[in-house]
């Protein structure tokens, strides 16, 4: 190994690791792969747990990276998975911000640091997104999207993507920090000062459920959760929702929310359902001057009530991922146990059972919400 | 007159004035009307000029106020018109911020000062919008929308709506301040710091054309203007547009803009066309992390490329009117003659010719852009 | 009574009330005073509890309003006291936002709504501050500073100053909302997004102690409290302080904080001691790019390390009171019982015992922190 | 040369260059020095012009880096100078954002891209400031402060520090962009939306004079300039100052400004004098809720009117250098010729005449304001 790279006998690094890689769309196979070395400002992480996100299902079925229009040429041998955590086992040259043995969870994006967005601190909107290959390597990485992800045993991460995990937080819970970071980023962009403000989360998936928890942590009141399944809504209540609404049981969800909260509508909506209906509900239940954060999206163009949005001075934020160090802010609340993120972790599998785990996640088998893989069990 | 109200012999106030009022939709008649008295914090203005805005056409054809969903009960005898200027001829009790004889132009909105939005400085998003009647009077006024407007000879205005007009600015130009204020408000909400940033204005109507001028004044570069008529685009050039694009002459307007400015797209788009096509063009020509301001809107729901917006972390601001004292910022540039707003003023009529003036404005007779009425000629 | 004013038999209003009024500096006497009527947008409150603030001591000893340079002409017969709460017993014309019988606590400032600062939402920086008399009445009120305060049995308040009190919050705790609101305002101005950021509070008076609680509620970590008395520091720990430092026990408080938190310094300092030493400690313990909020101030000019501040790009916010609806945000956390504000309430007196209560507050008799008067006991 | 580095026959690069280097404090000698190679994300610039800044005088007389407390170990052989421009003559690996032959001017700071401040876009407040040596190299550079500067013929620059120079801008004018960028950064931090707002610049040095120009470009009105010498104030007028004040001719400069602008004081002050008197004048002439930007600073602690600042809710920003891409925004206005920055360029010398040039700059010989060196003449 490069002698500027630091390792430790306590964490011996094997020559190769198990890694799932993509073939054609929907083809996944587990192979043995060489373990890469950390470069300047990078570390090598032994992955201790990795969660499955709905976006992983997209990446796997459409070929990576699902998030770039037009696609990229490295379809094959790509490892998806972006919600992972683990233990640092090697430090690249110049890294003294972290120590070997430290448990960390990760953000997805490491920006190029050079484009106008990165220079503004908007590293998740890096203008060199996807440019991390060969001569054209601008240094951008989006692990699990444009560079290899976490459905394997070891990963290289830029130090900008690392968040320290407290000792009393389980591996499984630590994989959820980036999920919580997504709505934290959304609320950051909406202004952040939501204490005492009314807020609705539409869509009780993992992002929506932790969105309830984050909004409550920041003091939002009342926080309403809108969904279609009562079991999910019950979890939302445990995570702090003041009111829950089952759209299937309401004649008019917009009126139901207004009647409960305020006939003017609510100050903020975090839209996590990604359907045309939910988007328009969001617009109609937002009050004059209110703000909507889009944390999910439909796969096609949808009919939107733009007139209502403009007449009522409503702003809509297409938020992507977990930018502006929002994961650190999410971790601050999780570390203090403001809410129990573990409530959304339902199943654990071994790394080799990824296909089964994906099935659980996709089809919500047995009430699955967050499905986690443990690569070393 | 109330002896707390100040008047001056220099500006004698007659008992009655000429005023256009609405009957049923599209019915307008000119009547004699009593001249009202200014209350606390109000002034009486002798209207010297009033411009016609596209929204006036909506108000007249749909009944006021076109801008409130559900409508209001005072359809009849309402005077539309909101882009006016004039001379202060009486001061209400406690007013010492202005003097009789001072020329002023006006903002539309005077907020209630009590709702959560007004308390935040967002008086154009007042939660008591439209509540300015009888026992339920919360003090909100939107002249020409929810309270009587400017197609008449005298008007009452709250001092919060007044902007002083410099001596060397004509009456006609002064009516355009609120138009310039609209894009200034949009740019305020997008962050305001646009110098050196790329920006596109779609739709060379009055708001779009002065949007070019305001964006250039703030230092945006390059500023592109997209439209369908070359004569309007030419005016855009005179107001500072670095590039103009005629959508009818381009195969693909998004590609044309990207080719000229940057293949990544532009930082900001001000959408002033209000069509489905223009909205989606706006989304597709905005770069990752960029922002769109909606200064116009279609009258119905439209199919929007929400996925592109979320994947690219694009924010969309439904801006309404000219909030956050943006008119004052617009006037600052007009006073310094940074651009020649008069370029968009094309026709002048007498007050009694309002029907003809409306026809010019609606049908763009003789290349009409801004049509202005002079109530005293 | 004016028939537009609403009252209720449940809350009969006597003709007169007991009220403490100022004579010359340091002269206070209790008199019988007529109960005023609420005007438009105002309510009449039966004061159920009023706390003593250090600023009240200033107002009483220097003559009101201590907070205006140059002073004002109404020295005599002025009632100080600004941290009060009570029950609404009459509604002025047009008020339907509140009901008779509702318990409320109050902010101090009601802005004029017309000056440039009020129009920006900065009503505590109203440019018509102090102009609330006679012909020059611009509508500004700062109860207990420029208009009559709360050391009496009834008070008039503008609805903008009211915050509803939850049923399970005691009168005494409700008087502390405005204290908590002060640091909430400070953190609002620093940007608000303090979760996971390091923060130091200097000065464990009421504002500093609740500053610790508010900072922790917003997720700041670690929160350090610096003071001179261990009993106060202990209360700080109960309110959430992660570390406490007794300056008397440290050789160098700046080094002690850096050693514990980070040798770079901390992200934010809330300075509540108001001494030259504390101000410079604040500057030296703030990291590059960090921010300092001044919630207290010395009474004279002090020698400040400006070079360190500029070289390190440090910003310093002179924050005054509880602006930008920060009290509502503070109440949001108190309502959810994130911290126990009652820990700083130490003594309760009857209204007639004001002089004794002031002595307790001034001299910290018996460990007094917050001393509360109950006008009806 | 490294074959990943691109060069061009049009711009042949010699083996060595002339460079001024420091010995002990105030010792400067010109030597022959090897020309370094650009690394990843870097370019090699042939320096065509370099201006002298007051801070250079500090660096030379105190040893570099004057801006780091405690100092650094490389006192000797260090080249000062940070206001330079030139022509790109070699591209490091991966650089395709610029071409050989392009004229560029430079910012000083290139942040580490990893610390919390850089991740927020605050690269001039990099927490790894000064860590650019050996094993501890975090990538931070502040050319002319912590890494070699521009009093030589060639320089290495990170691409983040480059701003393209338009063809019709002279070399001399291009060296002034970073000076203009300093107040642009200050105004960025104050909020940026200064059009129509009143503003005072204290201190008509280069930063103050271009501060007037930048403030006017952004629409501030009125802009006042306060100084001690009429010739400088005259230049301020040419750069757009609406009013100028000679402190020597005024009894009370604060009253003089208030009388001219508003008895409430002004909205913004940019303090560029760095004296105790000027700092307190700034505080006293700022209106309630106003903001002060400190673009200069005294060399020792000074007595400051903190009470006035807190009572009036005034914020004070210690701004350091030209952060947040403010140079790009400054260039946007200079490119459009909104003001004539050349008015402050007074003298030009050859590189070998640096000692004489420094004398002109230090002693303001012959009315010197900006003194520029041309290394190739």
PDB file of N, CA and C in Angstrom, chain A residues 4 40-41 94-97 107 113-115 118-123 128 135-139 158-161 325 327-328, chain D residues 4 40-41 94-97 107 113-115 118-123 128 135-139 158-161 325 327-328:
ATOM      1  N   UNK A   4       1.711   6.732   2.224  1.00  0.00           N
ATOM      2  CA  UNK A   4       1.048   7.898   2.801  1.00  0.00           C
ATOM      3  C   UNK A   4      -0.332   7.526   3.344  1.00  0.00           C
ATOM      4  N   UNK A  40      -6.054  11.240  -1.597  1.00  0.00           N
ATOM      5  CA  UNK A  40      -6.043  12.444  -0.771  1.00  0.00           C
ATOM      6  C   UNK A  40      -7.472  12.811  -0.364  1.00  0.00           C
ATOM      7  N   UNK A  41      -7.664  13.121   0.894  1.00  0.00           N
ATOM      8  CA  UNK A  41      -8.965  13.542   1.437  1.00  0.00           C
ATOM      9  C   UNK A  41     -10.016  12.437   1.443  1.00  0.00           C
ATOM     10  N   UNK A  94      -3.042  12.952   3.949  1.00  0.00           N
ATOM     11  CA  UNK A  94      -3.432  14.257   4.524  1.00  0.00           C
ATOM     12  C   UNK A  94      -4.658  14.205   5.435  1.00  0.00           C
ATOM     13  N   UNK A  95      -5.307  13.044   5.554  1.00  0.00           N
ATOM     14  CA  UNK A  95      -6.516  12.994   6.378  1.00  0.00           C
ATOM     15  C   UNK A  95      -6.155  12.894   7.857  1.00  0.00           C
ATOM     16  N   UNK A  96      -6.484  13.929   8.633  1.00  0.00           N
ATOM     17  CA  UNK A  96      -6.332  13.825  10.081  1.00  0.00           C
ATOM     18  C   UNK A  96      -7.607  14.241  10.801  1.00  0.00           C
ATOM     19  N   UNK A  97      -8.667  14.450  10.029  1.00  0.00           N
ATOM     20  CA  UNK A  97      -9.960  14.827  10.613  1.00  0.00           C
ATOM     21  C   UNK A  97     -10.650  13.616  11.244  1.00  0.00           C
ATOM     22  N   UNK A 107     -23.087  10.853   3.731  1.00  0.00           N
ATOM     23  CA  UNK A 107     -23.886  11.569   2.734  1.00  0.00           C
ATOM     24  C   UNK A 107     -23.549  10.976   1.373  1.00  0.00           C
ATOM     25  N   UNK A 113     -16.229  21.057  -5.922  1.00  0.00           N
ATOM     26  CA  UNK A 113     -15.557  22.146  -5.199  1.00  0.00           C
ATOM     27  C   UNK A 113     -15.139  23.289  -6.089  1.00  0.00           C
ATOM     28  N   UNK A 114     -15.450  23.232  -7.354  1.00  0.00           N
ATOM     29  CA  UNK A 114     -14.958  24.240  -8.282  1.00  0.00           C
ATOM     30  C   UNK A 114     -16.056  24.962  -9.061  1.00  0.00           C
ATOM     31  N   UNK A 115     -17.172  24.299  -9.254  1.00  0.00           N
ATOM     32  CA  UNK A 115     -18.228  24.920 -10.066  1.00  0.00           C
ATOM     33  C   UNK A 115     -18.918  26.005  -9.248  1.00  0.00           C
ATOM     34  N   UNK A 118     -20.947  24.569  -6.204  1.00  0.00           N
ATOM     35  CA  UNK A 118     -20.104  24.113  -5.091  1.00  0.00           C
ATOM     36  C   UNK A 118     -19.511  25.314  -4.355  1.00  0.00           C
ATOM     37  N   UNK A 119     -19.116  26.315  -5.108  1.00  0.00           N
ATOM     38  CA  UNK A 119     -18.546  27.509  -4.488  1.00  0.00           C
ATOM     39  C   UNK A 119     -19.571  28.244  -3.626  1.00  0.00           C
ATOM     40  N   UNK A 120     -20.858  27.991  -3.888  1.00  0.00           N
ATOM     41  CA  UNK A 120     -21.927  28.576  -3.076  1.00  0.00           C
ATOM     42  C   UNK A 120     -22.327  27.660  -1.912  1.00  0.00           C
ATOM     43  N   UNK A 121     -21.678  26.492  -1.820  1.00  0.00           N
ATOM     44  CA  UNK A 121     -22.061  25.552  -0.778  1.00  0.00           C
ATOM     45  C   UNK A 121     -23.163  24.594  -1.219  1.00  0.00           C
ATOM     46  N   UNK A 122     -23.576  24.670  -2.496  1.00  0.00           N
ATOM     47  CA  UNK A 122     -24.655  23.814  -3.012  1.00  0.00           C
ATOM     48  C   UNK A 122     -24.065  22.585  -3.686  1.00  0.00           C
ATOM     49  N   UNK A 123     -23.363  21.772  -2.899  1.00  0.00           N
ATOM     50  CA  UNK A 123     -22.615  20.667  -3.518  1.00  0.00           C
ATOM     51  C   UNK A 123     -23.512  19.576  -4.085  1.00  0.00           C
ATOM     52  N   UNK A 128     -20.691  19.861 -12.114  1.00  0.00           N
ATOM     53  CA  UNK A 128     -19.885  18.788 -12.702  1.00  0.00           C
ATOM     54  C   UNK A 128     -20.414  17.415 -12.292  1.00  0.00           C
ATOM     55  N   UNK A 135      -9.937  11.541 -17.840  1.00  0.00           N
ATOM     56  CA  UNK A 135      -9.370  12.875 -18.015  1.00  0.00           C
ATOM     57  C   UNK A 135     -10.338  13.949 -17.592  1.00  0.00           C
ATOM     58  N   UNK A 136     -11.591  13.589 -17.622  1.00  0.00           N
ATOM     59  CA  UNK A 136     -12.634  14.570 -17.334  1.00  0.00           C
ATOM     60  C   UNK A 136     -13.049  14.533 -15.872  1.00  0.00           C
ATOM     61  N   UNK A 137     -12.215  13.963 -15.030  1.00  0.00           N
ATOM     62  CA  UNK A 137     -12.580  13.821 -13.619  1.00  0.00           C
ATOM     63  C   UNK A 137     -12.500  15.168 -12.903  1.00  0.00           C
ATOM     64  N   UNK A 138     -13.656  15.707 -12.597  1.00  0.00           N
ATOM     65  CA  UNK A 138     -13.706  16.980 -11.883  1.00  0.00           C
ATOM     66  C   UNK A 138     -13.849  16.749 -10.384  1.00  0.00           C
ATOM     67  N   UNK A 139     -13.836  15.507  -9.967  1.00  0.00           N
ATOM     68  CA  UNK A 139     -13.843  15.240  -8.537  1.00  0.00           C
ATOM     69  C   UNK A 139     -15.227  15.023  -7.947  1.00  0.00           C
ATOM     70  N   UNK A 158     -15.046  10.334   0.278  1.00  0.00           N
ATOM     71  CA  UNK A 158     -14.410  11.626   0.538  1.00  0.00           C
ATOM     72  C   UNK A 158     -14.771  12.046   1.953  1.00  0.00           C
ATOM     73  N   UNK A 159     -13.853  12.690   2.649  1.00  0.00           N
ATOM     74  CA  UNK A 159     -14.154  13.070   4.036  1.00  0.00           C
ATOM     75  C   UNK A 159     -15.336  14.030   4.141  1.00  0.00           C
ATOM     76  N   UNK A 160     -15.627  14.748   3.074  1.00  0.00           N
ATOM     77  CA  UNK A 160     -16.788  15.652   3.113  1.00  0.00           C
ATOM     78  C   UNK A 160     -18.105  14.908   3.313  1.00  0.00           C
ATOM     79  N   UNK A 161     -18.121  13.618   3.049  1.00  0.00           N
ATOM     80  CA  UNK A 161     -19.379  12.860   3.128  1.00  0.00           C
ATOM     81  C   UNK A 161     -19.570  12.172   4.472  1.00  0.00           C
ATOM     82  N   UNK A 325     -25.042  20.224   4.235  1.00  0.00           N
ATOM     83  CA  UNK A 325     -24.696  19.614   5.526  1.00  0.00           C
ATOM     84  C   UNK A 325     -25.920  19.311   6.384  1.00  0.00           C
ATOM     85  N   UNK A 327     -27.400  16.580   6.783  1.00  0.00           N
ATOM     86  CA  UNK A 327     -27.243  15.320   7.529  1.00  0.00           C
ATOM     87  C   UNK A 327     -26.639  15.574   8.906  1.00  0.00           C
ATOM     88  N   UNK A 328     -25.735  16.549   8.978  1.00  0.00           N
ATOM     89  CA  UNK A 328     -25.146  16.866  10.281  1.00  0.00           C
ATOM     90  C   UNK A 328     -26.210  17.409  11.224  1.00  0.00           C
TER      91      UNK A 328
ATOM     92  N   UNK D   4       0.633  15.734 -18.536  1.00  0.00           N
ATOM     93  CA  UNK D   4      -0.780  16.068 -18.354  1.00  0.00           C
ATOM     94  C   UNK D   4      -0.985  17.587 -18.322  1.00  0.00           C
ATOM     95  N   UNK D  40      -3.217  19.644 -10.489  1.00  0.00           N
ATOM     96  CA  UNK D  40      -4.638  19.440 -10.796  1.00  0.00           C
ATOM     97  C   UNK D  40      -5.434  20.695 -10.384  1.00  0.00           C
ATOM     98  N   UNK D  41      -6.295  21.160 -11.248  1.00  0.00           N
ATOM     99  CA  UNK D  41      -7.159  22.322 -11.005  1.00  0.00           C
ATOM    100  C   UNK D  41      -6.407  23.635 -10.890  1.00  0.00           C
ATOM    101  N   UNK D  94      -6.564  18.139 -15.937  1.00  0.00           N
ATOM    102  CA  UNK D  94      -8.041  18.202 -15.816  1.00  0.00           C
ATOM    103  C   UNK D  94      -8.637  19.573 -16.053  1.00  0.00           C
ATOM    104  N   UNK D  95      -7.818  20.595 -16.240  1.00  0.00           N
ATOM    105  CA  UNK D  95      -8.392  21.937 -16.412  1.00  0.00           C
ATOM    106  C   UNK D  95      -8.877  22.137 -17.844  1.00  0.00           C
ATOM    107  N   UNK D  96     -10.164  22.284 -18.017  1.00  0.00           N
ATOM    108  CA  UNK D  96     -10.688  22.654 -19.333  1.00  0.00           C
ATOM    109  C   UNK D  96     -11.640  23.848 -19.229  1.00  0.00           C
ATOM    110  N   UNK D  97     -11.686  24.454 -18.050  1.00  0.00           N
ATOM    111  CA  UNK D  97     -12.542  25.629 -17.854  1.00  0.00           C
ATOM    112  C   UNK D  97     -11.913  26.884 -18.460  1.00  0.00           C
ATOM    113  N   UNK D 107      -8.748  36.316  -7.558  1.00  0.00           N
ATOM    114  CA  UNK D 107      -9.096  36.445  -6.143  1.00  0.00           C
ATOM    115  C   UNK D 107      -7.904  35.949  -5.332  1.00  0.00           C
ATOM    116  N   UNK D 113     -12.008  23.523   0.776  1.00  0.00           N
ATOM    117  CA  UNK D 113     -13.133  22.774   0.221  1.00  0.00           C
ATOM    118  C   UNK D 113     -13.659  21.693   1.145  1.00  0.00           C
ATOM    119  N   UNK D 114     -13.109  21.598   2.341  1.00  0.00           N
ATOM    120  CA  UNK D 114     -13.474  20.495   3.222  1.00  0.00           C
ATOM    121  C   UNK D 114     -13.984  20.940   4.594  1.00  0.00           C
ATOM    122  N   UNK D 115     -13.547  22.081   5.033  1.00  0.00           N
ATOM    123  CA  UNK D 115     -13.952  22.514   6.373  1.00  0.00           C
ATOM    124  C   UNK D 115     -15.401  22.983   6.348  1.00  0.00           C
ATOM    125  N   UNK D 118     -15.900  26.259   4.225  1.00  0.00           N
ATOM    126  CA  UNK D 118     -15.826  26.048   2.774  1.00  0.00           C
ATOM    127  C   UNK D 118     -17.077  25.320   2.283  1.00  0.00           C
ATOM    128  N   UNK D 119     -17.541  24.357   3.067  1.00  0.00           N
ATOM    129  CA  UNK D 119     -18.745  23.620   2.677  1.00  0.00           C
ATOM    130  C   UNK D 119     -19.972  24.534   2.647  1.00  0.00           C
ATOM    131  N   UNK D 120     -19.902  25.655   3.339  1.00  0.00           N
ATOM    132  CA  UNK D 120     -20.996  26.629   3.318  1.00  0.00           C
ATOM    133  C   UNK D 120     -20.782  27.685   2.231  1.00  0.00           C
ATOM    134  N   UNK D 121     -19.694  27.586   1.487  1.00  0.00           N
ATOM    135  CA  UNK D 121     -19.408  28.606   0.481  1.00  0.00           C
ATOM    136  C   UNK D 121     -18.600  29.778   1.026  1.00  0.00           C
ATOM    137  N   UNK D 122     -18.193  29.682   2.298  1.00  0.00           N
ATOM    138  CA  UNK D 122     -17.438  30.781   2.926  1.00  0.00           C
ATOM    139  C   UNK D 122     -15.939  30.501   2.839  1.00  0.00           C
ATOM    140  N   UNK D 123     -15.427  30.457   1.637  1.00  0.00           N
ATOM    141  CA  UNK D 123     -14.044  30.010   1.469  1.00  0.00           C
ATOM    142  C   UNK D 123     -13.013  31.017   1.993  1.00  0.00           C
ATOM    143  N   UNK D 128      -9.140  25.889   7.561  1.00  0.00           N
ATOM    144  CA  UNK D 128      -7.781  25.400   7.360  1.00  0.00           C
ATOM    145  C   UNK D 128      -6.881  26.502   6.803  1.00  0.00           C
ATOM    146  N   UNK D 135       2.906  17.766   4.964  1.00  0.00           N
ATOM    147  CA  UNK D 135       1.950  16.723   5.302  1.00  0.00           C
ATOM    148  C   UNK D 135       0.619  17.315   5.714  1.00  0.00           C
ATOM    149  N   UNK D 136       0.670  18.537   6.155  1.00  0.00           N
ATOM    150  CA  UNK D 136      -0.525  19.168   6.691  1.00  0.00           C
ATOM    151  C   UNK D 136      -1.236  20.001   5.633  1.00  0.00           C
ATOM    152  N   UNK D 137      -0.936  19.741   4.362  1.00  0.00           N
ATOM    153  CA  UNK D 137      -1.499  20.557   3.297  1.00  0.00           C
ATOM    154  C   UNK D 137      -2.978  20.221   3.098  1.00  0.00           C
ATOM    155  N   UNK D 138      -3.832  21.146   3.515  1.00  0.00           N
ATOM    156  CA  UNK D 138      -5.270  20.937   3.341  1.00  0.00           C
ATOM    157  C   UNK D 138      -5.774  21.620   2.074  1.00  0.00           C
ATOM    158  N   UNK D 139      -4.848  22.200   1.328  1.00  0.00           N
ATOM    159  CA  UNK D 139      -5.257  22.772   0.047  1.00  0.00           C
ATOM    160  C   UNK D 139      -5.609  24.240   0.093  1.00  0.00           C
ATOM    161  N   UNK D 158      -5.105  28.432  -8.386  1.00  0.00           N
ATOM    162  CA  UNK D 158      -6.209  27.477  -8.466  1.00  0.00           C
ATOM    163  C   UNK D 158      -7.286  28.094  -9.355  1.00  0.00           C
ATOM    164  N   UNK D 159      -7.977  27.267 -10.129  1.00  0.00           N
ATOM    165  CA  UNK D 159      -8.971  27.838 -11.053  1.00  0.00           C
ATOM    166  C   UNK D 159     -10.095  28.555 -10.305  1.00  0.00           C
ATOM    167  N   UNK D 160     -10.325  28.200  -9.046  1.00  0.00           N
ATOM    168  CA  UNK D 160     -11.371  28.900  -8.279  1.00  0.00           C
ATOM    169  C   UNK D 160     -11.078  30.385  -8.099  1.00  0.00           C
ATOM    170  N   UNK D 161      -9.834  30.774  -8.291  1.00  0.00           N
ATOM    171  CA  UNK D 161      -9.473  32.178  -8.046  1.00  0.00           C
ATOM    172  C   UNK D 161      -9.494  33.035  -9.310  1.00  0.00           C
ATOM    173  N   UNK D 325     -17.563  34.743  -4.114  1.00  0.00           N
ATOM    174  CA  UNK D 325     -17.523  35.084  -5.536  1.00  0.00           C
ATOM    175  C   UNK D 325     -17.887  36.536  -5.814  1.00  0.00           C
ATOM    176  N   UNK D 327     -15.995  38.968  -6.365  1.00  0.00           N
ATOM    177  CA  UNK D 327     -15.196  39.533  -7.466  1.00  0.00           C
ATOM    178  C   UNK D 327     -15.908  39.355  -8.805  1.00  0.00           C
ATOM    179  N   UNK D 328     -16.582  38.220  -8.960  1.00  0.00           N
ATOM    180  CA  UNK D 328     -17.319  38.003 -10.213  1.00  0.00           C
ATOM    181  C   UNK D 328     -18.435  39.031 -10.362  1.00  0.00           C
TER     182      UNK D 328
END
